[in-house]
Structure formats: C-alpha cells, structure tokens
Amino acid sequence: MVETKKSVAPKAPKGHVVVNTERCKGCGFCAQFCPTGVLAMSKGFNLKGYHPPIVADAAKCSGCDLCGMYCPDFAIYGVKNGRKPGGGDL
Amino acid sequence: MSESYEATVTDPVSAPMTCDSNPVEDWLRMDRMPHIWCPGCGIGTSVNCFTRAIEESSLDRKNIAIVSGIGCTGRVAGYLLLDSFHTTHGRALPFATGLKLASPKTKVVVYSGDGDLFAIGGNHFIHAARRNLDMTVLCVNNFNYGMTGGQVAPTTPEFAIASTTPYGSVERPFNLPYLAQSCGAVYVARWTVYHVKQLQRSIREALEKPGFTFIEMVAPCPTLFVRRNRLGDGLAALESYEENAVIKNGADTRECDLGMGGPIVCGKFVDIDRPSYLSNQVAHLRKVLGDRYVMPDAWQGVVE
C-alpha cells in the first residue's frame, strides 16, 4: 500500500508552562534540559536583573514538568493540558 | 497557599490556565521565599525531587519531621512546610535520634550538607548508621563549605581549590557511599541533581524503606567551588554531570571515589535488610526481661 501525504492540521500542544518571572534567577536549567526545546532564555530582564526563560516554541510542550523539577527557585512548572498541576484530574 | 504574586502565563496557544501556583508551593513556607540560594545552586533542585518523592510515596505528610544542621543545605528545614528542626552545627543526627526514640511513628528525615554531616557531625553519622536507626539521611554534597566562604571540606576532591587551600587540597576526600555502607546503612545511593527523575525515585525508595537509608546528592556550588575551580557556572556544572555520570546500580562502593573531572558513579549501591535499632532493642529486652519489660507508651503499636 502506498502512503499518501495528507495535509495534517497542526496538533494542539499536550501541555504548557507557567513562569513566575520575578522569582527567576536566570540559571538556565529549564531551557537547557527541556527535552523538547520549548524554552529559551530571554534577552530581557526581570526586576532583579536576571534573564528569565521565555516560551520559544509552545507547540512542542508536552507538559512533562521537567522544567519544574529542575528549577531551583520554584519559578516555573509544566502542566499537561486538561490536568491539574502535579498530575491530578481537573 | 494564597500568596499573591505576578504569575505570567506564557502559553499563547490557548491552553486554559489551570492553577496559578506551582505545585511545589504546597510544600514550602512561602513567607520565607525567595530563598537565599545562589543562582544555579543545586539545593533547590534537590528540594523539588524531595517534595515530589513524598507526594508519590505512601507517607502521611503530618508524620514527617525534617531535621537540618547548619549551612546552605541546613536552610531546607526552614523552607519546607513540614515539622522541622533547624539544629546546631553537625548535630542534626543526634536531634533526629532523640526525635525518633521519643516518637517512633514519626518518619525522620535528616536533610543536610556534606560539611555538616561528615565533618562536624561525622562521628554522629557513623554511629547512627551503625545502630541502624530508622531514618533517612539526604546529604547534598557540594564539595565545600558554601555558607562560610568555600573552605575545604572532607568531601573536597584532591587538588581542588578552596578558599583555605589556594594551591589545591592535598587531602584524600571521603567516599560517602563507601563510608555509609561500611558503617551499616541499609540503603545507599548517589545521584547528581542532573538526574532528577532517578533522584526522586531513589528518595521515595529510601523514605519507604525501614532502617538507616542514605542518599548522596551531588550538587554544584556555583559561587564558590565551581567558580574557584574555573568550571563555569551552575549550568556548566550540570552539563558536566550529564557528561561524566556513569550509572552503575549495585556498583562496589569502594570504586565510587569522586575526583576532579573524573567519572561520577551514580546509582543505587546498597539495598539490604537488617533489623533496626528499635526492633532489636525491644526483641532483646523482651527476651532478657520477659514479663518485666514495659514498652514505652509512644512505642506501643509502632515497634514490633
């Protein structure tokens, strides 16, 4: 059987991240270790003068919360869409 | 926690914002935030792994007490929203011992740094492990005394630079898993803070296992140890852990020394069963004293 190429509608992302930019100290762990490359470090500053992360490619986010596990300042977390932060049902 | 702060939702795609607070905040004393740890410090990451491990475990949060000594890692007890003791320098284990004897139903966790647990409190560590007291010891190893300015510690690798050894330390450091195993710990593991998932699973196993369980968590001290030894920043240190880590479960702990730039052997090294101090004491006194033995009230129904 020959597979034909279909135009596929862009998939909805599986999750999203929430950043508390004012608590961030700009260590860069989240952006470096994000398994799908969602995050990048911003060129802008927060009030303390650190560069917080920004979402560079939201569509790739799987909501795995690895950024939340790495963040030493408790400033970011990932959520699977349709789930509560930490994993429970909505 | 009903702390109000600016939370920025950075999701442009429409995912509904489900909660405005980080799940880890349930476990933190938010009035104490922001914490004192430097940018790129690994202690916060280890705290994340710890809170998630408790969440996943079968433990009742009201029954956990966390005991810390002094130092950067010693602050953990003050930041966690659990029963906590911030004790004198090096004496976290004696406080924890008293706590466990007075209230055996409490799960006692000692969360402290390498200087506190192995230099000032080294003696207490070997005896707590020897007795097999039922507690979990989590040691954040950042290879120096962070809070006081980066002095050489018993875990500083050979030839590494610290503020008191400007030409490099010539002392042989402790190999913490080997020390813990030879003193009698029933569970010994080592992970770096790069290995968050493995560390979380390991902490959960240690919390659920009866007896003296020990986990070494290798973490960067970006302001002192990492900077003085020209290893970059905290992020560069984590990348070097990724590169140098060798995961070897069940490895011989004698071969787990840490050197500058050498391999970091990670994994679960020891997982054995041995009767704990309390159950040993009760069994022995019952045998010797027979009916004359009266168990303390707080131990009833907890110690077999």
mmCIF file of C-alpha atoms in Angstrom:
data_model
loop_
_atom_site.group_PDB
_atom_site.id
_atom_site.type_symbol
_atom_site.label_atom_id
_atom_site.label_comp_id
_atom_site.label_asym_id
_atom_site.label_seq_id
_atom_site.Cartn_x
_atom_site.Cartn_y
_atom_site.Cartn_z
ATOM 1 C CA MET A 1 0.000 0.000 0.000
ATOM 2 C CA VAL A 2 1.316 3.361 -0.944
ATOM 3 C CA GLU A 3 1.114 6.002 1.682
ATOM 4 C CA THR A 4 -0.108 9.332 0.504
ATOM 5 C CA LYS A 5 0.843 12.557 2.118
ATOM 6 C CA LYS A 6 -2.034 14.331 3.733
ATOM 7 C CA SER A 7 -2.037 17.838 4.945
ATOM 8 C CA VAL A 8 -2.307 17.495 8.674
ATOM 9 C CA ALA A 9 -3.769 20.166 10.857
ATOM 10 C CA PRO A 10 -1.255 21.323 13.485
ATOM 11 C CA LYS A 11 -1.682 19.289 16.632
ATOM 12 C CA ALA A 12 -2.727 21.027 19.795
ATOM 13 C CA PRO A 13 0.133 21.071 22.308
ATOM 14 C CA LYS A 14 -0.090 18.481 25.070
ATOM 15 C CA GLY A 15 0.846 20.881 27.795
ATOM 16 C CA HIS A 16 2.000 24.343 28.734
ATOM 17 C CA VAL A 17 4.425 26.003 31.102
ATOM 18 C CA VAL A 18 3.806 28.743 33.631
ATOM 19 C CA VAL A 19 6.706 31.025 34.534
ATOM 20 C CA ASN A 20 6.889 33.297 37.534
ATOM 21 C CA THR A 21 9.466 35.618 36.008
ATOM 22 C CA GLU A 22 10.035 37.687 39.122
ATOM 23 C CA ARG A 23 11.153 34.702 41.133
ATOM 24 C CA CYS A 24 13.582 33.503 38.438
ATOM 25 C CA LYS A 25 17.339 33.855 38.978
ATOM 26 C CA GLY A 26 18.249 33.049 35.395
ATOM 27 C CA CYS A 27 20.282 29.873 35.960
ATOM 28 C CA GLY A 28 19.133 28.444 32.630
ATOM 29 C CA PHE A 29 18.499 24.863 33.834
ATOM 30 C CA CYS A 30 14.948 24.800 32.436
ATOM 31 C CA ALA A 31 15.892 25.959 28.956
ATOM 32 C CA GLN A 32 18.934 23.688 28.760
ATOM 33 C CA PHE A 33 17.243 20.493 29.934
ATOM 34 C CA CYS A 34 13.781 20.871 28.388
ATOM 35 C CA PRO A 35 13.514 17.602 26.433
ATOM 36 C CA THR A 36 11.508 19.141 23.607
ATOM 37 C CA GLY A 37 13.229 22.526 23.392
ATOM 38 C CA VAL A 38 10.248 24.661 24.346
ATOM 39 C CA LEU A 39 12.122 27.235 26.379
ATOM 40 C CA ALA A 40 14.807 29.790 25.618
ATOM 41 C CA MET A 41 16.441 32.393 27.813
ATOM 42 C CA SER A 42 15.035 35.853 27.325
ATOM 43 C CA LYS A 43 17.186 38.847 26.365
ATOM 44 C CA GLY A 44 15.075 40.999 28.644
ATOM 45 C CA PHE A 45 15.487 41.381 32.368
ATOM 46 C CA ASN A 46 13.228 40.855 35.328
ATOM 47 C CA LEU A 47 13.168 43.349 38.189
ATOM 48 C CA LYS A 48 16.158 41.736 39.893
ATOM 49 C CA GLY A 49 18.197 41.914 36.699
ATOM 50 C CA TYR A 50 18.160 38.270 35.706
ATOM 51 C CA HIS A 51 17.191 36.868 32.320
ATOM 52 C CA PRO A 52 14.082 34.710 32.812
ATOM 53 C CA PRO A 53 13.097 31.957 30.356
ATOM 54 C CA ILE A 54 10.555 32.554 27.611
ATOM 55 C CA VAL A 55 8.484 30.097 25.658
ATOM 56 C CA ALA A 56 10.112 29.895 22.251
ATOM 57 C CA ASP A 57 8.039 27.060 20.797
ATOM 58 C CA ALA A 58 4.843 26.462 22.756
ATOM 59 C CA ALA A 59 3.541 23.859 20.321
ATOM 60 C CA LYS A 60 6.240 21.388 21.367
ATOM 61 C CA CYS A 61 5.395 21.440 25.078
ATOM 62 C CA SER A 62 4.381 18.040 26.435
ATOM 63 C CA GLY A 63 3.682 19.315 29.943
ATOM 64 C CA CYS A 64 6.189 16.880 31.444
ATOM 65 C CA ASP A 65 7.147 19.306 34.235
ATOM 66 C CA LEU A 66 10.858 18.518 33.955
ATOM 67 C CA CYS A 67 11.463 22.285 33.980
ATOM 68 C CA GLY A 68 9.587 22.408 37.279
ATOM 69 C CA MET A 69 11.780 19.674 38.701
ATOM 70 C CA TYR A 70 15.000 21.376 37.645
ATOM 71 C CA CYS A 71 14.074 24.908 38.716
ATOM 72 C CA PRO A 72 15.984 25.643 41.936
ATOM 73 C CA ASP A 73 13.896 28.774 42.525
ATOM 74 C CA PHE A 74 10.437 27.194 42.157
ATOM 75 C CA ALA A 75 9.706 29.722 39.413
ATOM 76 C CA ILE A 76 8.427 27.508 36.590
ATOM 77 C CA TYR A 77 6.290 24.436 36.154
ATOM 78 C CA GLY A 78 4.732 22.459 33.371
ATOM 79 C CA VAL A 79 1.161 21.186 33.250
ATOM 80 C CA LYS A 80 -0.443 18.678 30.941
ATOM 81 C CA ASN A 81 -3.453 20.283 29.322
ATOM 82 C CA GLY A 82 -6.652 19.183 30.998
ATOM 83 C CA ARG A 83 -4.804 18.127 34.146
ATOM 84 C CA LYS A 84 -4.072 19.859 37.419
ATOM 85 C CA PRO A 85 -0.501 20.942 38.171
ATOM 86 C CA GLY A 86 1.125 17.961 39.857
ATOM 87 C CA GLY A 87 -0.925 15.497 37.814
ATOM 88 C CA GLY A 88 -4.490 15.153 39.172
ATOM 89 C CA ASP A 89 -7.643 15.348 37.103
ATOM 90 C CA LEU A 90 -9.279 18.713 36.770
ATOM 91 C CA MET B 1 -1.236 28.824 49.713
ATOM 92 C CA SER B 2 -2.917 32.054 48.813
ATOM 93 C CA GLU B 3 0.200 34.058 48.116
ATOM 94 C CA SER B 4 -0.416 36.702 45.512
ATOM 95 C CA TYR B 5 2.322 37.400 43.012
ATOM 96 C CA GLU B 6 2.688 38.084 39.349
ATOM 97 C CA ALA B 7 2.419 34.801 37.511
ATOM 98 C CA THR B 8 2.961 35.114 33.796
ATOM 99 C CA VAL B 9 1.196 32.646 31.590
ATOM 100 C CA THR B 10 3.460 32.191 28.658
ATOM 101 C CA ASP B 11 1.286 29.916 26.652
ATOM 102 C CA PRO B 12 -0.068 31.663 23.618
ATOM 103 C CA VAL B 13 -1.958 28.691 22.289
ATOM 104 C CA SER B 14 -4.999 28.845 24.487
ATOM 105 C CA ALA B 15 -4.350 26.122 26.981
ATOM 106 C CA PRO B 16 -6.523 27.060 29.884
ATOM 107 C CA MET B 17 -4.548 28.183 32.860
ATOM 108 C CA THR B 18 -5.465 25.616 35.429
ATOM 109 C CA CYS B 19 -3.823 26.872 38.588
ATOM 110 C CA ASP B 20 -1.888 29.964 39.453
ATOM 111 C CA SER B 21 0.560 28.346 41.773
ATOM 112 C CA ASN B 22 3.414 25.958 41.400
ATOM 113 C CA PRO B 23 2.502 22.565 42.938
ATOM 114 C CA VAL B 24 5.724 22.610 44.959
ATOM 115 C CA GLU B 25 4.444 25.671 46.826
ATOM 116 C CA ASP B 26 2.162 23.432 48.872
ATOM 117 C CA TRP B 27 5.329 22.092 50.449
ATOM 118 C CA LEU B 28 7.110 25.379 51.042
ATOM 119 C CA ARG B 29 6.819 28.131 53.601
ATOM 120 C CA MET B 30 6.062 30.810 51.058
ATOM 121 C CA ASP B 31 6.552 33.599 53.583
ATOM 122 C CA ARG B 32 10.238 32.600 53.622
ATOM 123 C CA MET B 33 10.640 32.911 49.851
ATOM 124 C CA PRO B 34 12.685 33.927 47.948
ATOM 125 C CA HIS B 35 15.302 31.613 49.400
ATOM 126 C CA ILE B 36 18.950 32.519 49.942
ATOM 127 C CA TRP B 37 20.440 30.021 47.489
ATOM 128 C CA CYS B 38 22.554 31.452 44.689
ATOM 129 C CA PRO B 39 21.520 31.354 41.016
ATOM 130 C CA GLY B 40 22.492 27.930 39.677
ATOM 131 C CA CYS B 41 22.683 26.268 43.094
ATOM 132 C CA GLY B 42 21.565 22.648 43.090
ATOM 133 C CA ILE B 43 19.897 22.594 46.509
ATOM 134 C CA GLY B 44 16.570 23.930 45.197
ATOM 135 C CA THR B 45 16.522 21.177 42.569
ATOM 136 C CA SER B 46 17.065 18.550 45.249
ATOM 137 C CA VAL B 47 14.179 20.039 47.238
ATOM 138 C CA ASN B 48 11.955 19.652 44.164
ATOM 139 C CA CYS B 49 12.888 15.976 43.952
ATOM 140 C CA PHE B 50 12.263 15.542 47.677
ATOM 141 C CA THR B 51 8.779 17.093 47.700
ATOM 142 C CA ARG B 52 7.730 15.116 44.650
ATOM 143 C CA ALA B 53 9.061 11.950 46.235
ATOM 144 C CA ILE B 54 6.950 12.498 49.354
ATOM 145 C CA GLU B 55 3.914 13.239 47.223
ATOM 146 C CA GLU B 56 4.420 9.975 45.370
ATOM 147 C CA SER B 57 5.142 7.921 48.476
ATOM 148 C CA SER B 58 2.635 6.433 50.850
ATOM 149 C CA LEU B 59 3.793 8.611 53.751
ATOM 150 C CA ASP B 60 1.432 10.843 55.674
ATOM 151 C CA ARG B 61 2.687 14.380 55.477
ATOM 152 C CA LYS B 62 1.720 15.055 59.083
ATOM 153 C CA ASN B 63 4.028 12.282 60.211
ATOM 154 C CA ILE B 64 7.218 13.524 58.584
ATOM 155 C CA ALA B 65 9.768 15.550 60.507
ATOM 156 C CA ILE B 66 12.732 17.099 58.758
ATOM 157 C CA VAL B 67 15.934 17.854 60.641
ATOM 158 C CA SER B 68 18.741 20.014 59.295
ATOM 159 C CA GLY B 69 22.036 21.208 60.651
ATOM 160 C CA ILE B 70 23.758 24.437 59.689
ATOM 161 C CA GLY B 71 24.794 25.603 56.249
ATOM 162 C CA CYS B 72 23.209 26.352 52.923
ATOM 163 C CA THR B 73 21.529 22.933 52.892
ATOM 164 C CA GLY B 74 20.632 23.423 56.543
ATOM 165 C CA ARG B 75 18.177 26.065 55.396
ATOM 166 C CA VAL B 76 15.996 23.389 53.813
ATOM 167 C CA ALA B 77 14.277 22.624 57.123
ATOM 168 C CA GLY B 78 13.294 26.272 57.409
ATOM 169 C CA TYR B 79 11.819 26.373 53.927
ATOM 170 C CA LEU B 80 9.793 23.165 53.927
ATOM 171 C CA LEU B 81 6.263 23.212 55.268
ATOM 172 C CA LEU B 82 6.707 20.111 57.412
ATOM 173 C CA ASP B 83 7.576 19.622 61.059
ATOM 174 C CA SER B 84 11.122 20.900 61.006
ATOM 175 C CA PHE B 85 14.121 21.298 63.231
ATOM 176 C CA HIS B 86 16.976 23.611 62.377
ATOM 177 C CA THR B 87 19.600 22.349 64.783
ATOM 178 C CA THR B 88 23.134 23.232 65.830
ATOM 179 C CA HIS B 89 26.069 22.638 63.530
ATOM 180 C CA GLY B 90 26.707 18.966 62.870
ATOM 181 C CA ARG B 91 24.145 17.799 65.399
ATOM 182 C CA ALA B 92 21.242 17.090 63.074
ATOM 183 C CA LEU B 93 21.625 13.340 63.640
ATOM 184 C CA PRO B 94 21.633 13.485 67.470
ATOM 185 C CA PHE B 95 18.487 15.630 67.381
ATOM 186 C CA ALA B 96 16.941 13.215 64.897
ATOM 187 C CA THR B 97 17.909 10.259 67.086
ATOM 188 C CA GLY B 98 16.155 11.789 70.087
ATOM 189 C CA LEU B 99 13.139 12.566 67.977
ATOM 190 C CA LYS B 100 12.942 9.011 66.666
ATOM 191 C CA LEU B 101 13.269 7.464 70.132
ATOM 192 C CA ALA B 102 10.604 9.730 71.592
ATOM 193 C CA SER B 103 8.206 9.312 68.699
ATOM 194 C CA PRO B 104 8.923 6.216 66.594
ATOM 195 C CA LYS B 105 5.819 6.722 64.473
ATOM 196 C CA THR B 106 7.346 9.879 63.005
ATOM 197 C CA LYS B 107 9.287 9.458 59.774
ATOM 198 C CA VAL B 108 12.506 11.326 60.488
ATOM 199 C CA VAL B 109 14.414 12.800 57.557
ATOM 200 C CA VAL B 110 17.808 14.425 58.017
ATOM 201 C CA TYR B 111 18.488 16.870 55.199
ATOM 202 C CA SER B 112 21.891 18.457 55.461
ATOM 203 C CA GLY B 113 25.121 19.269 53.709
ATOM 204 C CA ASP B 114 28.386 17.409 53.440
ATOM 205 C CA GLY B 115 30.270 19.660 55.861
ATOM 206 C CA ASP B 116 27.565 19.423 58.468
ATOM 207 C CA LEU B 117 27.032 15.676 58.217
ATOM 208 C CA PHE B 118 30.583 14.464 57.630
ATOM 209 C CA ALA B 119 32.965 16.969 59.184
ATOM 210 C CA ILE B 120 31.360 18.464 62.258
ATOM 211 C CA GLY B 121 28.831 15.659 62.507
ATOM 212 C CA GLY B 122 30.938 12.813 61.101
ATOM 213 C CA ASN B 123 31.048 10.990 64.404
ATOM 214 C CA HIS B 124 27.271 11.103 64.745
ATOM 215 C CA PHE B 125 26.820 9.802 61.227
ATOM 216 C CA ILE B 126 28.902 6.684 61.725
ATOM 217 C CA HIS B 127 27.119 5.830 64.964
ATOM 218 C CA ALA B 128 23.611 6.461 63.652
ATOM 219 C CA ALA B 129 24.389 4.207 60.695
ATOM 220 C CA ARG B 130 25.984 1.595 62.959
ATOM 221 C CA ARG B 131 22.858 1.434 65.123
ATOM 222 C CA ASN B 132 20.636 1.297 62.048
ATOM 223 C CA LEU B 133 18.283 3.909 63.400
ATOM 224 C CA ASP B 134 15.134 4.108 61.347
ATOM 225 C CA MET B 135 15.692 7.372 59.454
ATOM 226 C CA THR B 136 16.536 8.757 56.037
ATOM 227 C CA VAL B 137 19.638 10.886 55.572
ATOM 228 C CA LEU B 138 19.775 13.095 52.489
ATOM 229 C CA CYS B 139 23.145 14.730 52.001
ATOM 230 C CA VAL B 140 23.674 17.497 49.460
ATOM 231 C CA ASN B 141 27.344 17.261 48.534
ATOM 232 C CA ASN B 142 28.653 20.493 47.019
ATOM 233 C CA PHE B 143 32.306 19.719 47.858
ATOM 234 C CA ASN B 144 32.923 22.681 50.168
ATOM 235 C CA TYR B 145 31.519 24.827 52.960
ATOM 236 C CA GLY B 146 29.226 27.083 50.959
ATOM 237 C CA MET B 147 27.793 29.408 53.531
ATOM 238 C CA THR B 148 31.048 30.396 55.198
ATOM 239 C CA GLY B 149 33.025 31.159 52.056
ATOM 240 C CA GLY B 150 34.128 27.955 50.360
ATOM 241 C CA GLN B 151 36.564 26.421 52.851
ATOM 242 C CA VAL B 152 37.929 22.949 52.239
ATOM 243 C CA ALA B 153 35.569 20.182 53.408
ATOM 244 C CA PRO B 154 36.075 16.453 53.938
ATOM 245 C CA THR B 155 34.493 15.890 50.539
ATOM 246 C CA THR B 156 36.626 18.383 48.562
ATOM 247 C CA PRO B 157 38.278 16.354 45.765
ATOM 248 C CA GLU B 158 42.051 16.029 45.741
ATOM 249 C CA PHE B 159 43.838 19.048 44.219
ATOM 250 C CA ALA B 160 40.662 21.137 44.060
ATOM 251 C CA ILE B 161 40.965 24.779 45.044
ATOM 252 C CA ALA B 162 39.077 26.083 48.057
ATOM 253 C CA SER B 163 39.472 29.323 49.974
ATOM 254 C CA THR B 164 41.661 27.646 52.582
ATOM 255 C CA THR B 165 43.642 25.660 50.007
ATOM 256 C CA PRO B 166 44.559 28.244 47.330
ATOM 257 C CA TYR B 167 47.058 25.853 45.679
ATOM 258 C CA GLY B 168 44.770 22.859 45.820
ATOM 259 C CA SER B 169 43.714 20.476 48.544
ATOM 260 C CA VAL B 170 46.062 17.562 49.132
ATOM 261 C CA GLU B 171 43.729 15.617 51.406
ATOM 262 C CA ARG B 172 42.009 12.454 50.337
ATOM 263 C CA PRO B 173 38.259 13.094 50.432
ATOM 264 C CA PHE B 174 35.607 10.860 51.929
ATOM 265 C CA ASN B 175 33.879 8.430 49.629
ATOM 266 C CA LEU B 176 30.430 8.897 51.147
ATOM 267 C CA PRO B 177 28.635 5.762 49.815
ATOM 268 C CA TYR B 178 31.533 3.572 50.964
ATOM 269 C CA LEU B 179 31.535 5.238 54.370
ATOM 270 C CA ALA B 180 27.777 4.784 54.744
ATOM 271 C CA GLN B 181 27.887 1.164 53.628
ATOM 272 C CA SER B 182 30.765 0.212 55.883
ATOM 273 C CA CYS B 183 29.052 1.847 58.858
ATOM 274 C CA GLY B 184 25.954 -0.219 58.261
ATOM 275 C CA ALA B 185 23.433 1.759 56.217
ATOM 276 C CA VAL B 186 20.798 -0.493 54.629
ATOM 277 C CA TYR B 187 20.181 1.695 51.581
ATOM 278 C CA VAL B 188 22.891 3.730 49.879
ATOM 279 C CA ALA B 189 22.542 5.655 46.635
ATOM 280 C CA ARG B 190 24.204 8.535 44.870
ATOM 281 C CA TRP B 191 22.727 10.794 42.217
ATOM 282 C CA THR B 192 23.604 14.213 40.918
ATOM 283 C CA VAL B 193 20.964 16.924 40.718
ATOM 284 C CA TYR B 194 21.074 16.465 36.955
ATOM 285 C CA HIS B 195 19.347 13.071 37.458
ATOM 286 C CA VAL B 196 16.094 14.499 38.820
ATOM 287 C CA LYS B 197 13.816 11.586 37.973
ATOM 288 C CA GLN B 198 16.196 8.944 39.296
ATOM 289 C CA LEU B 199 16.816 11.025 42.395
ATOM 290 C CA GLN B 200 13.089 11.375 43.025
ATOM 291 C CA ARG B 201 12.578 7.618 42.718
ATOM 292 C CA SER B 202 15.548 6.928 44.942
ATOM 293 C CA ILE B 203 14.337 9.319 47.653
ATOM 294 C CA ARG B 204 10.947 7.641 47.596
ATOM 295 C CA GLU B 205 12.539 4.204 47.997
ATOM 296 C CA ALA B 206 14.704 5.468 50.848
ATOM 297 C CA LEU B 207 11.734 7.062 52.619
ATOM 298 C CA GLU B 208 9.688 3.896 52.389
ATOM 299 C CA LYS B 209 12.473 1.561 53.487
ATOM 300 C CA PRO B 210 12.846 0.891 57.212
ATOM 301 C CA GLY B 211 16.318 1.369 58.645
ATOM 302 C CA PHE B 212 19.125 3.837 58.075
ATOM 303 C CA THR B 213 18.915 4.966 54.463
ATOM 304 C CA PHE B 214 21.410 7.334 52.890
ATOM 305 C CA ILE B 215 21.426 9.259 49.606
ATOM 306 C CA GLU B 216 24.247 11.480 48.428
ATOM 307 C CA MET B 217 23.097 14.229 46.072
ATOM 308 C CA VAL B 218 25.951 15.804 44.140
ATOM 309 C CA ALA B 219 25.153 19.479 43.546
ATOM 310 C CA PRO B 220 27.066 22.452 42.175
ATOM 311 C CA CYS B 221 28.124 25.400 44.341
ATOM 312 C CA PRO B 222 28.354 27.941 41.513
ATOM 313 C CA THR B 223 29.542 30.852 43.621
ATOM 314 C CA LEU B 224 32.431 29.125 45.345
ATOM 315 C CA PHE B 225 33.546 25.642 44.386
ATOM 316 C CA VAL B 226 32.593 25.776 40.726
ATOM 317 C CA ARG B 227 33.842 29.330 40.182
ATOM 318 C CA ARG B 228 37.134 28.904 42.082
ATOM 319 C CA ASN B 229 37.955 25.774 40.125
ATOM 320 C CA ARG B 230 37.072 27.507 36.854
ATOM 321 C CA LEU B 231 34.353 25.052 35.970
ATOM 322 C CA GLY B 232 31.965 27.704 34.635
ATOM 323 C CA ASP B 233 28.598 28.303 36.271
ATOM 324 C CA GLY B 234 25.877 26.107 37.731
ATOM 325 C CA LEU B 235 24.570 25.195 34.298
ATOM 326 C CA ALA B 236 28.050 24.173 33.090
ATOM 327 C CA ALA B 237 28.409 22.033 36.205
ATOM 328 C CA LEU B 238 25.132 20.249 35.490
ATOM 329 C CA GLU B 239 26.242 19.669 31.903
ATOM 330 C CA SER B 240 29.488 18.188 33.189
ATOM 331 C CA TYR B 241 27.463 15.854 35.448
ATOM 332 C CA GLU B 242 25.497 14.760 32.405
ATOM 333 C CA GLU B 243 28.754 14.023 30.616
ATOM 334 C CA ASN B 244 30.690 12.413 33.472
ATOM 335 C CA ALA B 245 27.952 10.443 35.196
ATOM 336 C CA VAL B 246 28.266 6.681 34.967
ATOM 337 C CA ILE B 247 25.103 4.938 36.100
ATOM 338 C CA LYS B 248 26.058 1.673 37.742
ATOM 339 C CA ASN B 249 23.430 0.231 40.043
ATOM 340 C CA GLY B 250 24.895 -2.188 42.548
ATOM 341 C CA ALA B 251 28.417 -0.928 41.961
ATOM 342 C CA ASP B 252 31.131 -1.683 44.507
ATOM 343 C CA THR B 253 31.141 1.431 46.687
ATOM 344 C CA ARG B 254 34.930 1.177 47.111
ATOM 345 C CA GLU B 255 35.231 2.249 43.499
ATOM 346 C CA CYS B 256 32.937 5.265 43.809
ATOM 347 C CA ASP B 257 35.537 7.913 44.678
ATOM 348 C CA LEU B 258 34.922 11.367 43.275
ATOM 349 C CA GLY B 259 37.840 13.212 41.723
ATOM 350 C CA MET B 260 38.150 16.472 39.822
ATOM 351 C CA GLY B 261 36.731 15.914 36.345
ATOM 352 C CA GLY B 262 36.613 12.152 36.853
ATOM 353 C CA PRO B 263 33.602 9.912 36.409
ATOM 354 C CA ILE B 264 30.725 10.322 38.873
ATOM 355 C CA VAL B 265 29.454 6.836 39.603
ATOM 356 C CA CYS B 266 25.718 7.129 40.276
ATOM 357 C CA GLY B 267 23.080 4.615 41.177
ATOM 358 C CA LYS B 268 21.675 2.543 43.966
ATOM 359 C CA PHE B 269 24.612 0.754 45.560
ATOM 360 C CA VAL B 270 23.221 -0.962 48.640
ATOM 361 C CA ASP B 271 19.718 -2.243 49.404
ATOM 362 C CA ILE B 272 19.778 -4.813 52.197
ATOM 363 C CA ASP B 273 17.623 -5.689 55.198
ATOM 364 C CA ARG B 274 18.871 -5.537 58.758
ATOM 365 C CA PRO B 275 16.845 -5.247 61.984
ATOM 366 C CA SER B 276 16.614 -1.633 63.084
ATOM 367 C CA TYR B 277 17.761 -0.310 66.448
ATOM 368 C CA LEU B 278 14.286 -0.051 67.949
ATOM 369 C CA SER B 279 13.068 -3.502 66.938
ATOM 370 C CA ASN B 280 16.393 -5.008 68.064
ATOM 371 C CA GLN B 281 16.118 -3.351 71.447
ATOM 372 C CA VAL B 282 12.537 -4.450 72.015
ATOM 373 C CA ALA B 283 13.227 -8.028 70.928
ATOM 374 C CA HIS B 284 16.305 -8.298 73.117
ATOM 375 C CA LEU B 285 14.722 -6.763 76.231
ATOM 376 C CA ARG B 286 11.672 -8.977 75.849
ATOM 377 C CA LYS B 287 13.924 -11.992 75.750
ATOM 378 C CA VAL B 288 16.023 -10.945 78.740
ATOM 379 C CA LEU B 289 13.341 -9.412 80.954
ATOM 380 C CA GLY B 290 10.302 -11.390 79.901
ATOM 381 C CA ASP B 291 7.153 -10.052 81.545
ATOM 382 C CA ARG B 292 9.057 -7.397 83.456
ATOM 383 C CA TYR B 293 9.684 -5.441 80.232
ATOM 384 C CA VAL B 294 7.337 -2.492 79.799
ATOM 385 C CA MET B 295 7.414 -0.860 76.417
ATOM 386 C CA PRO B 296 7.296 2.965 76.413
ATOM 387 C CA ASP B 297 3.839 4.290 75.559
ATOM 388 C CA ALA B 298 4.954 6.081 72.408
ATOM 389 C CA TRP B 299 6.382 2.840 71.052
ATOM 390 C CA GLN B 300 3.198 0.805 71.500
ATOM 391 C CA GLY B 301 1.853 -0.453 68.225
ATOM 392 C CA VAL B 302 4.748 1.049 66.247
ATOM 393 C CA VAL B 303 7.765 -1.033 67.193
ATOM 394 C CA GLU B 304 7.360 -4.765 66.855
#
